[in-house]
């Protein structure tokens, strides 16, 4: 693959905190390698800003391996940028051309208040999981997983749901800022396995209730969440969550 350098114009959202007004600021970055990751390009820009005595741009990052879900950037109108099924940290600069203008924003959702610049507070996701994303197990030695017979189709569906990294791209892409895909992935992951049976009804009722309390919008099934999910979580999990919620609600009324 051909390696080349490029000059770019960045329009980056700067905001001191959730209580202050923000706005775009323009930066010119030069001699950026096509083989850099998007976050490495931001590292170069921040090094320059620090050298000039300016405040560096705040953004979330951790593993930089597409695993942790921290790299939440809205790039040219799309969460995580132009590449399909790719996190921002795994997006490389060869996705852009010399002379391009790139617009970078934080996730936009009431339930994701801005901490600073591109970093947002996603602790609402943590509270959804705390509401029911757990199972009751006996302490002691781990049980051999092969002792529990599980149909391959159910096991595969559970593993696919468990691939969710909680990045919040689904919320950022949704016109309603719904967290249904995230919550559904956590519900489906455990609802499909026998280990999740004890809390099955309480889990979905509690997690959906917490999702609503956090201020996320309602799902209107546009599919935008699935389209931008870096782990390609299917919207069929939302249908499963709705079924689980309905059955749990009916059972609680008996």
Coordinates of C-alpha atoms in Angstrom, one line a residue:
X1 CA 0.0 0.0 0.0
X2 CA 1.4 3.4 -1.0
X3 CA 2.5 5.6 1.8
X4 CA 2.0 9.4 1.5
X5 CA 1.8 12.5 3.6
X6 CA -1.0 15.0 3.6
X7 CA -2.1 18.5 4.8
X8 CA -5.5 18.7 6.4
X9 CA -7.9 21.3 7.8
X10 CA -9.6 20.3 11.0
X11 CA -12.7 21.9 12.4
X12 CA -12.9 20.7 16.0
X13 CA -15.5 21.3 18.6
X14 CA -14.1 23.0 21.6
X15 CA -16.2 23.3 24.8
X16 CA -14.9 23.9 28.3
X17 CA -17.6 21.9 30.1
X18 CA -21.3 21.1 29.9
X19 CA -22.3 24.4 31.3
X20 CA -20.5 26.6 28.8
X21 CA -21.2 27.2 25.1
X22 CA -19.0 25.5 22.7
X23 CA -18.0 26.2 19.1
X24 CA -15.8 25.0 16.3
X25 CA -12.1 26.0 16.0
X26 CA -10.1 25.5 12.9
X27 CA -6.6 24.0 12.8
X28 CA -4.2 23.2 10.0
X29 CA -2.2 20.0 10.3
X30 CA 0.7 19.3 7.9
X31 CA 2.8 16.3 6.9
X32 CA 0.4 13.8 8.3
X33 CA 1.3 10.2 7.4
X34 CA -1.4 8.2 5.7
X35 CA -0.4 5.3 8.0
X36 CA -1.2 7.2 11.2
X37 CA -4.3 6.4 13.1
X38 CA -6.9 9.2 13.6
X39 CA -5.9 9.5 17.2
X40 CA -2.2 9.6 16.4
X41 CA -3.0 12.6 14.2
X42 CA -4.7 14.2 17.1
X43 CA -1.6 13.5 19.3
X44 CA 0.5 15.4 16.7
X45 CA -1.9 18.3 16.8
X46 CA -2.0 18.4 20.6
X47 CA 1.8 18.3 20.8
X48 CA 1.9 21.3 18.6
X49 CA -0.8 23.1 20.7
X50 CA 1.1 22.4 23.9
X51 CA 4.4 23.7 22.4
X52 CA 2.5 26.9 21.4
X53 CA 1.2 27.3 25.0
X54 CA -2.4 26.5 24.0
X55 CA -4.9 24.1 25.7
X56 CA -4.7 20.7 24.0
X57 CA -7.9 19.1 22.7
X58 CA -9.6 16.7 25.2
X59 CA -10.7 13.4 23.8
X60 CA -11.3 9.9 25.2
X61 CA -8.9 7.1 24.5
X62 CA -7.5 4.0 26.2
X63 CA -6.6 0.7 24.5
X64 CA -6.3 2.1 20.9
X65 CA -7.0 -1.5 19.7
X66 CA -10.8 -1.2 19.0
X67 CA -11.7 -3.0 22.2
X68 CA -12.5 -0.5 25.0
X69 CA -15.0 1.8 23.2
X70 CA -13.5 5.0 24.6
X71 CA -12.6 6.7 21.3
X72 CA -15.9 8.5 20.8
X73 CA -15.5 11.0 17.9
X74 CA -18.2 12.1 15.4
X75 CA -16.2 12.6 12.2
X76 CA -17.7 14.3 9.2
X77 CA -21.2 13.5 10.4
X78 CA -20.6 9.8 11.2
X79 CA -19.7 8.2 14.5
X80 CA -16.1 6.8 14.3
X81 CA -15.7 8.1 10.8
X82 CA -16.1 6.8 7.3
X83 CA -14.9 3.2 7.6
X84 CA -17.6 0.5 8.3
X85 CA -17.3 -1.5 11.5
X86 CA -14.2 0.5 12.7
X87 CA -13.6 2.4 15.9
X88 CA -11.9 5.9 15.7
X89 CA -8.7 4.5 17.1
X90 CA -8.5 2.0 14.2
X91 CA -9.4 4.5 11.6
X92 CA -6.3 5.4 9.5
X93 CA -5.5 8.6 7.8
X94 CA -5.5 6.9 4.4
X95 CA -9.3 7.2 4.7
X96 CA -8.8 10.9 3.8
X97 CA -7.1 12.8 1.0
X98 CA -4.6 15.6 0.9
X99 CA -6.4 18.9 1.3
X100 CA -9.5 17.5 3.0
X101 CA -11.4 19.4 5.6
X102 CA -12.5 17.1 8.5
X103 CA -15.2 18.1 11.0
X104 CA -14.9 16.5 14.5
X105 CA -17.6 16.7 17.1
X106 CA -18.4 14.9 20.4
X107 CA -21.4 12.5 20.8
X108 CA -24.6 14.6 20.8
X109 CA -27.1 13.4 23.4
X110 CA -28.7 14.8 26.5
X111 CA -27.6 11.7 28.4
X112 CA -24.0 12.2 27.3
X113 CA -23.1 15.6 28.7
X114 CA -19.8 17.1 27.5
X115 CA -17.0 16.9 30.0
X116 CA -14.6 18.9 27.8
X117 CA -14.2 19.3 24.0
X118 CA -14.7 15.9 22.5
X119 CA -15.0 13.9 25.8
X120 CA -18.5 13.1 27.0
X121 CA -19.8 11.6 30.2
X122 CA -21.1 8.1 29.4
X123 CA -21.6 7.0 33.0
X124 CA -25.3 6.6 32.1
X125 CA -24.3 3.4 30.3
X126 CA -22.7 2.2 33.5
X127 CA -25.9 2.8 35.5
X128 CA -27.9 0.8 32.9
X129 CA -25.6 -2.2 33.3
X130 CA -25.6 -1.8 37.1
X131 CA -29.4 -1.9 37.1
X132 CA -29.5 -5.5 35.8
X133 CA -26.5 -6.6 33.8
X134 CA -25.4 -9.3 36.2
X135 CA -26.0 -12.9 37.1
X136 CA -26.3 -14.8 40.4
X137 CA -23.7 -17.5 40.7
X138 CA -22.2 -19.5 43.5
X139 CA -18.8 -18.6 44.6
X140 CA -16.0 -21.1 44.5
X141 CA -14.3 -22.8 41.6
X142 CA -15.4 -21.9 38.1
X143 CA -17.8 -24.3 36.5
X144 CA -16.7 -25.9 33.3
X145 CA -18.6 -24.2 30.5
X146 CA -19.0 -27.5 28.7
X147 CA -21.1 -28.9 31.5
X148 CA -24.0 -26.6 30.4
X149 CA -25.5 -27.7 27.1
X150 CA -26.4 -24.7 25.0
X151 CA -27.6 -24.7 21.4
X152 CA -25.0 -23.3 19.0
X153 CA -27.5 -20.8 17.5
X154 CA -28.2 -19.4 21.0
X155 CA -24.5 -19.4 22.0
X156 CA -23.5 -17.6 18.8
X157 CA -26.3 -15.0 19.2
X158 CA -25.2 -14.4 22.8
X159 CA -21.6 -14.0 21.8
X160 CA -22.5 -11.6 19.0
X161 CA -24.5 -9.4 21.5
X162 CA -21.6 -9.6 24.0
X163 CA -19.3 -8.0 21.4
X164 CA -20.8 -4.6 22.3
X165 CA -18.0 -2.3 23.6
X166 CA -20.3 0.4 24.9
X167 CA -18.8 3.2 22.8
X168 CA -22.1 5.0 22.4
X169 CA -22.0 5.3 18.6
X170 CA -25.5 3.9 18.4
X171 CA -26.8 6.8 20.5
X172 CA -24.8 9.4 18.5
X173 CA -26.2 8.2 15.2
X174 CA -29.8 7.9 16.4
X175 CA -32.1 10.9 15.6
X176 CA -33.8 10.2 18.9
X177 CA -30.5 9.6 20.9
X178 CA -31.9 6.2 21.8
X179 CA -29.8 3.7 23.8
X180 CA -31.9 0.8 22.8
X181 CA -29.2 -1.1 20.8
X182 CA -26.8 -0.9 23.7
X183 CA -29.3 -1.9 26.3
X184 CA -30.7 -4.7 24.1
X185 CA -27.2 -6.1 23.5
X186 CA -26.7 -6.3 27.3
X187 CA -30.1 -7.8 27.8
X188 CA -29.8 -10.3 25.0
X189 CA -26.3 -11.4 26.0
X190 CA -27.6 -12.9 29.3
X191 CA -31.2 -13.7 28.3
X192 CA -30.0 -16.2 25.7
X193 CA -27.9 -18.2 28.2
X194 CA -29.0 -20.4 31.0
X195 CA -26.8 -18.5 33.4
X196 CA -28.9 -15.5 32.9
X197 CA -32.2 -17.2 33.7
X198 CA -32.5 -16.3 37.5
X199 CA -32.7 -12.5 36.9
X200 CA -34.1 -12.7 33.4
X201 CA -37.4 -10.8 34.1
X202 CA -36.0 -8.4 36.6
X203 CA -33.1 -7.6 34.4
X204 CA -35.0 -6.4 31.4
X205 CA -37.5 -4.4 33.5
X206 CA -34.7 -2.7 35.5
X207 CA -32.4 -1.9 32.6
X208 CA -35.1 -0.5 30.4
X209 CA -36.4 1.6 33.3
X210 CA -32.9 2.9 34.0
X211 CA -32.4 3.7 30.3
X212 CA -35.6 5.8 30.3
X213 CA -34.5 7.5 33.6
X214 CA -31.2 8.5 32.0
X215 CA -33.0 10.6 29.4
X216 CA -32.3 8.6 26.2
X217 CA -34.9 8.8 23.5
X218 CA -37.3 6.2 22.2
X219 CA -36.3 3.7 19.4
X220 CA -38.1 4.2 16.1
X221 CA -36.2 1.4 14.4
X222 CA -34.5 3.4 11.7
X223 CA -31.5 1.2 11.8
X224 CA -28.9 4.0 12.1
X225 CA -27.5 2.4 15.2
X226 CA -26.7 -0.9 13.5
X227 CA -25.2 0.9 10.5
X228 CA -22.5 2.7 12.6
X229 CA -21.9 0.1 15.3
X230 CA -18.2 -0.8 15.1
X231 CA -19.0 -4.3 16.3
X232 CA -22.0 -4.7 14.0
X233 CA -24.5 -5.4 16.8
X234 CA -27.8 -6.4 15.1
X235 CA -31.1 -4.5 15.7
X236 CA -32.7 -7.9 16.0
X237 CA -31.5 -7.7 19.6
X238 CA -33.9 -4.7 20.1
X239 CA -36.7 -6.9 19.0
X240 CA -35.6 -9.6 21.5
X241 CA -35.5 -6.9 24.3
X242 CA -39.0 -5.8 23.5
X243 CA -40.2 -9.4 23.7
X244 CA -38.4 -10.0 27.0
X245 CA -39.8 -6.7 28.3
X246 CA -43.4 -7.6 27.3
X247 CA -43.2 -11.1 28.8
X248 CA -41.6 -9.8 32.0
X249 CA -44.2 -7.2 32.4
X250 CA -47.1 -9.6 31.9
X251 CA -45.5 -12.0 34.4
X252 CA -45.1 -9.3 37.0
X253 CA -48.8 -8.5 36.8
X254 CA -49.9 -12.0 37.8

